[in-house]
PDB file of C-alpha atoms in Angstrom:
ATOM      1  CA  UNK A   1       0.000   0.000   0.000  1.00 43.00           C
ATOM      2  CA  UNK A   2       2.804   2.430   0.878  1.00 45.00           C
ATOM      3  CA  UNK A   3       4.563   1.843  -2.429  1.00 44.00           C
ATOM      4  CA  UNK A   4       1.320   2.333  -4.354  1.00 51.00           C
ATOM      5  CA  UNK A   5       0.842   5.685  -2.650  1.00 49.00           C
ATOM      6  CA  UNK A   6       4.413   6.693  -3.448  1.00 43.00           C
ATOM      7  CA  UNK A   7       3.949   5.760  -7.117  1.00 45.00           C
ATOM      8  CA  UNK A   8       0.697   7.684  -7.220  1.00 49.00           C
ATOM      9  CA  UNK A   9       2.387  10.702  -5.669  1.00 48.00           C
ATOM     10  CA  UNK A  10       5.123  10.588  -8.297  1.00 44.00           C
ATOM     11  CA  UNK A  11       2.518  10.511 -11.052  1.00 45.00           C
ATOM     12  CA  UNK A  12       0.679  13.477  -9.548  1.00 46.00           C
ATOM     13  CA  UNK A  13       3.935  15.367  -9.231  1.00 46.00           C
ATOM     14  CA  UNK A  14       4.505  15.054 -12.941  1.00 44.00           C
ATOM     15  CA  UNK A  15       1.133  16.619 -13.701  1.00 50.00           C
ATOM     16  CA  UNK A  16       1.294  19.928 -11.875  1.00 52.00           C
ATOM     17  CA  UNK A  17      -0.978  22.915 -12.501  1.00 52.00           C
ATOM     18  CA  UNK A  18      -0.316  25.863 -14.759  1.00 52.00           C
ATOM     19  CA  UNK A  19      -2.574  28.417 -13.055  1.00 50.00           C
ATOM     20  CA  UNK A  20      -4.780  29.035 -10.051  1.00 53.00           C
ATOM     21  CA  UNK A  21      -8.537  28.884 -10.526  1.00 56.00           C
ATOM     22  CA  UNK A  22     -11.035  31.458  -9.214  1.00 62.00           C
ATOM     23  CA  UNK A  23     -11.917  29.237  -6.223  1.00 59.00           C
ATOM     24  CA  UNK A  24      -8.376  29.607  -4.890  1.00 55.00           C
ATOM     25  CA  UNK A  25      -8.537  33.401  -4.978  1.00 56.00           C
ATOM     26  CA  UNK A  26     -12.062  33.456  -3.554  1.00 62.00           C
ATOM     27  CA  UNK A  27     -11.369  31.199  -0.581  1.00 58.00           C
ATOM     28  CA  UNK A  28      -7.963  32.780   0.001  1.00 61.00           C
ATOM     29  CA  UNK A  29      -9.621  36.181   0.288  1.00 68.00           C
ATOM     30  CA  UNK A  30     -12.387  34.695   2.414  1.00 69.00           C
ATOM     31  CA  UNK A  31      -9.826  33.384   4.906  1.00 65.00           C
ATOM     32  CA  UNK A  32      -8.404  36.880   5.303  1.00 66.00           C
ATOM     33  CA  UNK A  33     -11.815  38.524   5.660  1.00 70.00           C
ATOM     34  CA  UNK A  34     -13.013  36.005   8.269  1.00 68.00           C
ATOM     35  CA  UNK A  35      -9.848  36.509  10.306  1.00 65.00           C
ATOM     36  CA  UNK A  36     -10.216  40.306  10.311  1.00 66.00           C
ATOM     37  CA  UNK A  37     -13.968  40.331  10.990  1.00 68.00           C
ATOM     38  CA  UNK A  38     -13.723  37.746  13.761  1.00 67.00           C
ATOM     39  CA  UNK A  39     -10.952  39.680  15.489  1.00 62.00           C
ATOM     40  CA  UNK A  40     -12.953  42.918  15.372  1.00 66.00           C
ATOM     41  CA  UNK A  41     -16.126  41.266  16.696  1.00 64.00           C
ATOM     42  CA  UNK A  42     -14.341  39.529  19.557  1.00 60.00           C
ATOM     43  CA  UNK A  43     -12.610  42.747  20.581  1.00 59.00           C
ATOM     44  CA  UNK A  44     -15.707  44.965  20.337  1.00 59.00           C
ATOM     45  CA  UNK A  45     -18.536  42.679  21.424  1.00 57.00           C
ATOM     46  CA  UNK A  46     -17.018  39.603  23.020  1.00 56.00           C
ATOM     47  CA  UNK A  47     -19.399  37.280  24.834  1.00 55.00           C
ATOM     48  CA  UNK A  48     -17.624  34.885  27.173  1.00 56.00           C
ATOM     49  CA  UNK A  49     -19.828  31.884  26.416  1.00 61.00           C
ATOM     50  CA  UNK A  50     -20.596  32.560  22.739  1.00 81.00           C
ATOM     51  CA  UNK A  51     -20.026  29.291  20.931  1.00 87.00           C
ATOM     52  CA  UNK A  52     -20.659  31.076  17.624  1.00 84.00           C
ATOM     53  CA  UNK A  53     -17.696  33.372  18.246  1.00 83.00           C
ATOM     54  CA  UNK A  54     -15.571  30.378  19.159  1.00 87.00           C
ATOM     55  CA  UNK A  55     -16.559  28.594  15.941  1.00 88.00           C
ATOM     56  CA  UNK A  56     -15.731  31.637  13.813  1.00 84.00           C
ATOM     57  CA  UNK A  57     -12.464  32.246  15.641  1.00 85.00           C
ATOM     58  CA  UNK A  58     -11.485  28.626  15.009  1.00 88.00           C
ATOM     59  CA  UNK A  59     -11.600  29.211  11.254  1.00 87.00           C
ATOM     60  CA  UNK A  60      -8.665  31.648  10.999  1.00 82.00           C
ATOM     61  CA  UNK A  61      -6.984  29.884  13.942  1.00 84.00           C
ATOM     62  CA  UNK A  62      -6.761  26.651  11.938  1.00 86.00           C
ATOM     63  CA  UNK A  63      -5.898  27.803   8.441  1.00 81.00           C
ATOM     64  CA  UNK A  64      -2.525  26.739   7.054  1.00 74.00           C
ATOM     65  CA  UNK A  65      -1.025  30.187   7.571  1.00 70.00           C
ATOM     66  CA  UNK A  66      -2.389  31.553  10.836  1.00 68.00           C
ATOM     67  CA  UNK A  67      -1.377  33.962  13.581  1.00 71.00           C
ATOM     68  CA  UNK A  68      -4.422  33.150  15.719  1.00 77.00           C
ATOM     69  CA  UNK A  69      -3.524  30.682  18.525  1.00 83.00           C
ATOM     70  CA  UNK A  70      -6.417  28.451  19.522  1.00 85.00           C
ATOM     71  CA  UNK A  71      -4.995  27.058  22.752  1.00 88.00           C
ATOM     72  CA  UNK A  72      -5.509  30.125  25.027  1.00 88.00           C
ATOM     73  CA  UNK A  73      -9.041  30.647  23.691  1.00 87.00           C
ATOM     74  CA  UNK A  74     -10.056  27.015  24.344  1.00 91.00           C
ATOM     75  CA  UNK A  75      -8.552  27.172  27.840  1.00 91.00           C
ATOM     76  CA  UNK A  76     -10.573  30.319  28.522  1.00 89.00           C
ATOM     77  CA  UNK A  77     -13.809  28.779  27.230  1.00 90.00           C
ATOM     78  CA  UNK A  78     -13.199  25.825  29.513  1.00 90.00           C
ATOM     79  CA  UNK A  79     -13.572  28.241  32.420  1.00 88.00           C
ATOM     80  CA  UNK A  80     -16.932  29.679  31.343  1.00 86.00           C
ATOM     81  CA  UNK A  81     -18.631  27.217  28.981  1.00 87.00           C
ATOM     82  CA  UNK A  82     -19.674  23.588  28.548  1.00 92.00           C
ATOM     83  CA  UNK A  83     -16.623  21.534  27.622  1.00 94.00           C
ATOM     84  CA  UNK A  84     -18.283  19.388  24.959  1.00 95.00           C
ATOM     85  CA  UNK A  85     -20.085  22.300  23.345  1.00 94.00           C
ATOM     86  CA  UNK A  86     -16.897  24.341  23.298  1.00 94.00           C
ATOM     87  CA  UNK A  87     -14.986  21.469  21.668  1.00 96.00           C
ATOM     88  CA  UNK A  88     -17.799  20.934  19.158  1.00 96.00           C
ATOM     89  CA  UNK A  89     -17.929  24.640  18.234  1.00 94.00           C
ATOM     90  CA  UNK A  90     -14.169  24.787  17.730  1.00 94.00           C
ATOM     91  CA  UNK A  91     -14.294  21.592  15.663  1.00 96.00           C
ATOM     92  CA  UNK A  92     -17.023  23.068  13.439  1.00 95.00           C
ATOM     93  CA  UNK A  93     -14.789  26.043  12.694  1.00 92.00           C
ATOM     94  CA  UNK A  94     -11.883  23.701  12.056  1.00 94.00           C
ATOM     95  CA  UNK A  95     -13.903  21.786   9.451  1.00 95.00           C
ATOM     96  CA  UNK A  96     -14.559  25.025   7.560  1.00 91.00           C
ATOM     97  CA  UNK A  97     -10.871  25.942   7.777  1.00 90.00           C
ATOM     98  CA  UNK A  98      -9.823  22.469   6.600  1.00 93.00           C
ATOM     99  CA  UNK A  99     -12.014  22.686   3.508  1.00 91.00           C
ATOM    100  CA  UNK A 100     -10.788  26.181   2.615  1.00 86.00           C
ATOM    101  CA  UNK A 101      -7.180  25.154   3.216  1.00 88.00           C
ATOM    102  CA  UNK A 102      -7.542  22.197   0.882  1.00 89.00           C
ATOM    103  CA  UNK A 103      -9.188  24.266  -1.858  1.00 86.00           C
ATOM    104  CA  UNK A 104      -6.519  26.976  -1.658  1.00 84.00           C
ATOM    105  CA  UNK A 105      -3.222  25.265  -0.906  1.00 85.00           C
ATOM    106  CA  UNK A 106      -3.481  22.048  -2.909  1.00 86.00           C
ATOM    107  CA  UNK A 107      -3.474  24.011  -6.202  1.00 83.00           C
ATOM    108  CA  UNK A 108      -0.795  26.418  -4.957  1.00 81.00           C
ATOM    109  CA  UNK A 109       1.624  23.679  -3.894  1.00 83.00           C
ATOM    110  CA  UNK A 110       1.130  21.856  -7.184  1.00 79.00           C
ATOM    111  CA  UNK A 111       1.806  24.752  -9.540  1.00 79.00           C
ATOM    112  CA  UNK A 112       4.262  23.742 -12.229  1.00 67.00           C
ATOM    113  CA  UNK A 113       6.512  26.734 -11.662  1.00 67.00           C
ATOM    114  CA  UNK A 114       7.196  25.795  -8.009  1.00 71.00           C
ATOM    115  CA  UNK A 115       7.578  22.039  -8.456  1.00 76.00           C
ATOM    116  CA  UNK A 116      11.324  22.232  -7.774  1.00 80.00           C
ATOM    117  CA  UNK A 117      10.794  21.607  -4.057  1.00 80.00           C
ATOM    118  CA  UNK A 118       9.525  18.108  -4.856  1.00 84.00           C
ATOM    119  CA  UNK A 119      12.943  17.198  -6.213  1.00 84.00           C
ATOM    120  CA  UNK A 120      14.700  18.112  -2.982  1.00 87.00           C
ATOM    121  CA  UNK A 121      16.189  15.169  -1.103  1.00 89.00           C
ATOM    122  CA  UNK A 122      14.666  16.225   2.219  1.00 89.00           C
ATOM    123  CA  UNK A 123      11.168  16.467   0.740  1.00 89.00           C
ATOM    124  CA  UNK A 124      11.420  13.079  -0.979  1.00 91.00           C
ATOM    125  CA  UNK A 125      12.560  11.420   2.213  1.00 92.00           C
ATOM    126  CA  UNK A 126       9.850  13.103   4.289  1.00 92.00           C
ATOM    127  CA  UNK A 127       7.093  12.281   1.812  1.00 92.00           C
ATOM    128  CA  UNK A 128       8.183   8.650   1.558  1.00 91.00           C
ATOM    129  CA  UNK A 129       7.583   8.247   5.306  1.00 91.00           C
ATOM    130  CA  UNK A 130       4.417  10.340   5.326  1.00 93.00           C
ATOM    131  CA  UNK A 131       2.769   8.343   2.553  1.00 91.00           C
ATOM    132  CA  UNK A 132       3.127   5.078   4.462  1.00 92.00           C
ATOM    133  CA  UNK A 133       0.645   6.176   7.137  1.00 93.00           C
ATOM    134  CA  UNK A 134      -0.801   9.532   6.002  1.00 94.00           C
ATOM    135  CA  UNK A 135      -4.071   9.368   7.931  1.00 96.00           C
ATOM    136  CA  UNK A 136      -2.446   8.255  11.187  1.00 96.00           C
ATOM    137  CA  UNK A 137       0.314  10.849  10.787  1.00 95.00           C
ATOM    138  CA  UNK A 138      -2.215  13.656  10.360  1.00 96.00           C
ATOM    139  CA  UNK A 139      -4.213  12.489  13.387  1.00 96.00           C
ATOM    140  CA  UNK A 140      -1.167  12.218  15.674  1.00 96.00           C
ATOM    141  CA  UNK A 141       0.397  15.536  14.654  1.00 95.00           C
ATOM    142  CA  UNK A 142      -2.945  17.385  14.768  1.00 95.00           C
ATOM    143  CA  UNK A 143      -3.637  16.067  18.276  1.00 96.00           C
ATOM    144  CA  UNK A 144      -0.225  16.488  19.873  1.00 94.00           C
ATOM    145  CA  UNK A 145       1.897  19.646  20.391  1.00 90.00           C
ATOM    146  CA  UNK A 146       4.080  18.610  17.431  1.00 90.00           C
ATOM    147  CA  UNK A 147       4.240  21.521  14.912  1.00 87.00           C
ATOM    148  CA  UNK A 148       1.463  20.729  12.465  1.00 90.00           C
ATOM    149  CA  UNK A 149       2.243  23.010   9.527  1.00 86.00           C
ATOM    150  CA  UNK A 150       4.933  20.771   7.917  1.00 90.00           C
ATOM    151  CA  UNK A 151       2.461  17.889   7.785  1.00 93.00           C
ATOM    152  CA  UNK A 152      -0.203  20.124   6.251  1.00 91.00           C
ATOM    153  CA  UNK A 153       2.361  20.991   3.612  1.00 91.00           C
ATOM    154  CA  UNK A 154       3.064  17.322   2.890  1.00 92.00           C
ATOM    155  CA  UNK A 155      -0.634  16.433   2.699  1.00 93.00           C
ATOM    156  CA  UNK A 156      -1.460  19.292   0.340  1.00 92.00           C
ATOM    157  CA  UNK A 157       1.591  18.613  -1.838  1.00 90.00           C
ATOM    158  CA  UNK A 158       0.329  15.093  -2.668  1.00 91.00           C
ATOM    159  CA  UNK A 159      -3.305  16.199  -3.086  1.00 91.00           C
ATOM    160  CA  UNK A 160      -4.436  14.134  -0.110  1.00 94.00           C
ATOM    161  CA  UNK A 161      -8.204  13.569  -0.553  1.00 95.00           C
ATOM    162  CA  UNK A 162     -10.290  16.271   1.090  1.00 93.00           C
ATOM    163  CA  UNK A 163     -12.695  13.904   2.865  1.00 95.00           C
ATOM    164  CA  UNK A 164      -9.805  12.002   4.455  1.00 96.00           C
ATOM    165  CA  UNK A 165      -8.115  15.273   5.398  1.00 96.00           C
ATOM    166  CA  UNK A 166     -11.243  16.645   7.086  1.00 96.00           C
ATOM    167  CA  UNK A 167     -11.995  13.322   8.819  1.00 97.00           C
ATOM    168  CA  UNK A 168      -8.472  13.073  10.235  1.00 96.00           C
ATOM    169  CA  UNK A 169      -8.704  16.602  11.617  1.00 96.00           C
ATOM    170  CA  UNK A 170     -12.057  15.935  13.286  1.00 97.00           C
ATOM    171  CA  UNK A 171     -10.699  12.739  14.890  1.00 97.00           C
ATOM    172  CA  UNK A 172      -7.670  14.631  16.211  1.00 97.00           C
ATOM    173  CA  UNK A 173      -8.960  18.081  16.999  1.00 96.00           C
ATOM    174  CA  UNK A 174     -12.162  17.368  18.949  1.00 97.00           C
ATOM    175  CA  UNK A 175     -10.369  15.509  21.778  1.00 97.00           C
ATOM    176  CA  UNK A 176      -7.553  18.069  21.677  1.00 97.00           C
ATOM    177  CA  UNK A 177     -10.025  20.924  22.072  1.00 97.00           C
ATOM    178  CA  UNK A 178     -11.856  19.074  24.832  1.00 97.00           C
ATOM    179  CA  UNK A 179      -8.639  18.526  26.782  1.00 96.00           C
ATOM    180  CA  UNK A 180      -7.656  22.190  26.409  1.00 95.00           C
ATOM    181  CA  UNK A 181     -11.077  23.252  27.677  1.00 94.00           C
ATOM    182  CA  UNK A 182     -10.777  20.713  30.498  1.00 95.00           C
ATOM    183  CA  UNK A 183      -7.444  22.266  31.423  1.00 93.00           C
ATOM    184  CA  UNK A 184      -9.163  25.627  31.725  1.00 91.00           C
ATOM    185  CA  UNK A 185     -11.933  24.123  33.829  1.00 91.00           C
ATOM    186  CA  UNK A 186      -9.497  22.300  36.113  1.00 92.00           C
ATOM    187  CA  UNK A 187      -6.680  24.797  36.569  1.00 88.00           C
ATOM    188  CA  UNK A 188      -7.415  28.433  37.345  1.00 82.00           C
ATOM    189  CA  UNK A 189      -5.256  30.011  34.645  1.00 80.00           C
ATOM    190  CA  UNK A 190      -5.473  33.809  35.067  1.00 79.00           C
ATOM    191  CA  UNK A 191      -7.000  35.639  32.115  1.00 74.00           C
ATOM    192  CA  UNK A 192      -4.036  37.982  31.914  1.00 76.00           C
ATOM    193  CA  UNK A 193      -1.772  35.021  31.167  1.00 78.00           C
ATOM    194  CA  UNK A 194      -4.060  33.866  28.350  1.00 78.00           C
ATOM    195  CA  UNK A 195      -4.269  37.372  26.898  1.00 73.00           C
ATOM    196  CA  UNK A 196      -0.510  37.821  27.169  1.00 79.00           C
ATOM    197  CA  UNK A 197       0.139  34.518  25.394  1.00 75.00           C
ATOM    198  CA  UNK A 198      -2.035  35.625  22.459  1.00 71.00           C
ATOM    199  CA  UNK A 199      -0.245  38.984  22.354  1.00 72.00           C
ATOM    200  CA  UNK A 200       3.146  37.243  22.381  1.00 75.00           C
ATOM    201  CA  UNK A 201       2.182  35.085  19.392  1.00 69.00           C
ATOM    202  CA  UNK A 202       1.088  38.169  17.455  1.00 66.00           C
ATOM    203  CA  UNK A 203       4.254  39.980  18.501  1.00 69.00           C
ATOM    204  CA  UNK A 204       6.535  37.164  17.357  1.00 69.00           C
ATOM    205  CA  UNK A 205       4.708  37.071  14.042  1.00 65.00           C
ATOM    206  CA  UNK A 206       5.104  40.810  13.518  1.00 63.00           C
ATOM    207  CA  UNK A 207       8.780  40.733  14.486  1.00 67.00           C
ATOM    208  CA  UNK A 208       9.356  38.098  11.832  1.00 63.00           C
ATOM    209  CA  UNK A 209       7.055  39.359   9.092  1.00 58.00           C
ATOM    210  CA  UNK A 210       7.626  43.130   9.142  1.00 61.00           C
ATOM    211  CA  UNK A 211      11.414  43.015   8.473  1.00 63.00           C
ATOM    212  CA  UNK A 212      10.888  40.386   5.758  1.00 59.00           C
ATOM    213  CA  UNK A 213       8.194  42.513   4.129  1.00 57.00           C
ATOM    214  CA  UNK A 214      10.396  45.599   4.281  1.00 59.00           C
ATOM    215  CA  UNK A 215      13.278  43.747   2.607  1.00 67.00           C
ATOM    216  CA  UNK A 216      11.024  42.548  -0.201  1.00 64.00           C
ATOM    217  CA  UNK A 217       9.618  46.024  -0.751  1.00 64.00           C
ATOM    218  CA  UNK A 218      13.104  47.502  -0.784  1.00 65.00           C
ATOM    219  CA  UNK A 219      14.335  44.856  -3.260  1.00 64.00           C
ATOM    220  CA  UNK A 220      11.339  45.495  -5.516  1.00 64.00           C
ATOM    221  CA  UNK A 221      11.986  49.246  -5.554  1.00 66.00           C
ATOM    222  CA  UNK A 222      15.634  48.628  -6.435  1.00 70.00           C
ATOM    223  CA  UNK A 223      14.584  46.358  -9.274  1.00 66.00           C
ATOM    224  CA  UNK A 224      12.192  48.985 -10.604  1.00 65.00           C
ATOM    225  CA  UNK A 225      14.844  51.713 -10.540  1.00 65.00           C
TER     226      UNK A 225
END
């Protein structure tokens, strides 16, 4: 079975895509809009036990490229809400994020003009292991504190079927969310610590992104002149 998956992945690699369809641009923009709107709503009119807010927050918090940490929010909801309902609401948002991620990043990672990464030795070795147990790998890495983004990248690069991708995330994320909420219900974590942890994540992102963006802008201006 593992070898069949590897052969299939090699065949898909050879195909590639020449352009991005309108769905990619639409859902990519939708991700950004949901993240901005959700942040504004939670800051202006936050309701401590609003499962709808939690579901919407979980969408940008679980996209492939995200600066919204879900752990502090789930811990907080564990203090003020029903654990199972909180986990279910967060899982519902994760399902939406998983579908949008798949629609957007599968085409992007399989564009013909960026296929060079699939010839790298490190990628080939990583994908050979991943394709032996893809479903189990997604479940384990989505449930545990192991950084999940590299495994998203591997799954999208081989066009892992959407229904399997979404199912694996539901299997992994619901118990993860429940345990985070249970942590909040069991241990009295001060709100200022949760708020500070979110601020630190945003701060680290800005420290990394702003200089990189400035360098790109500067290089582009030099190229134009």
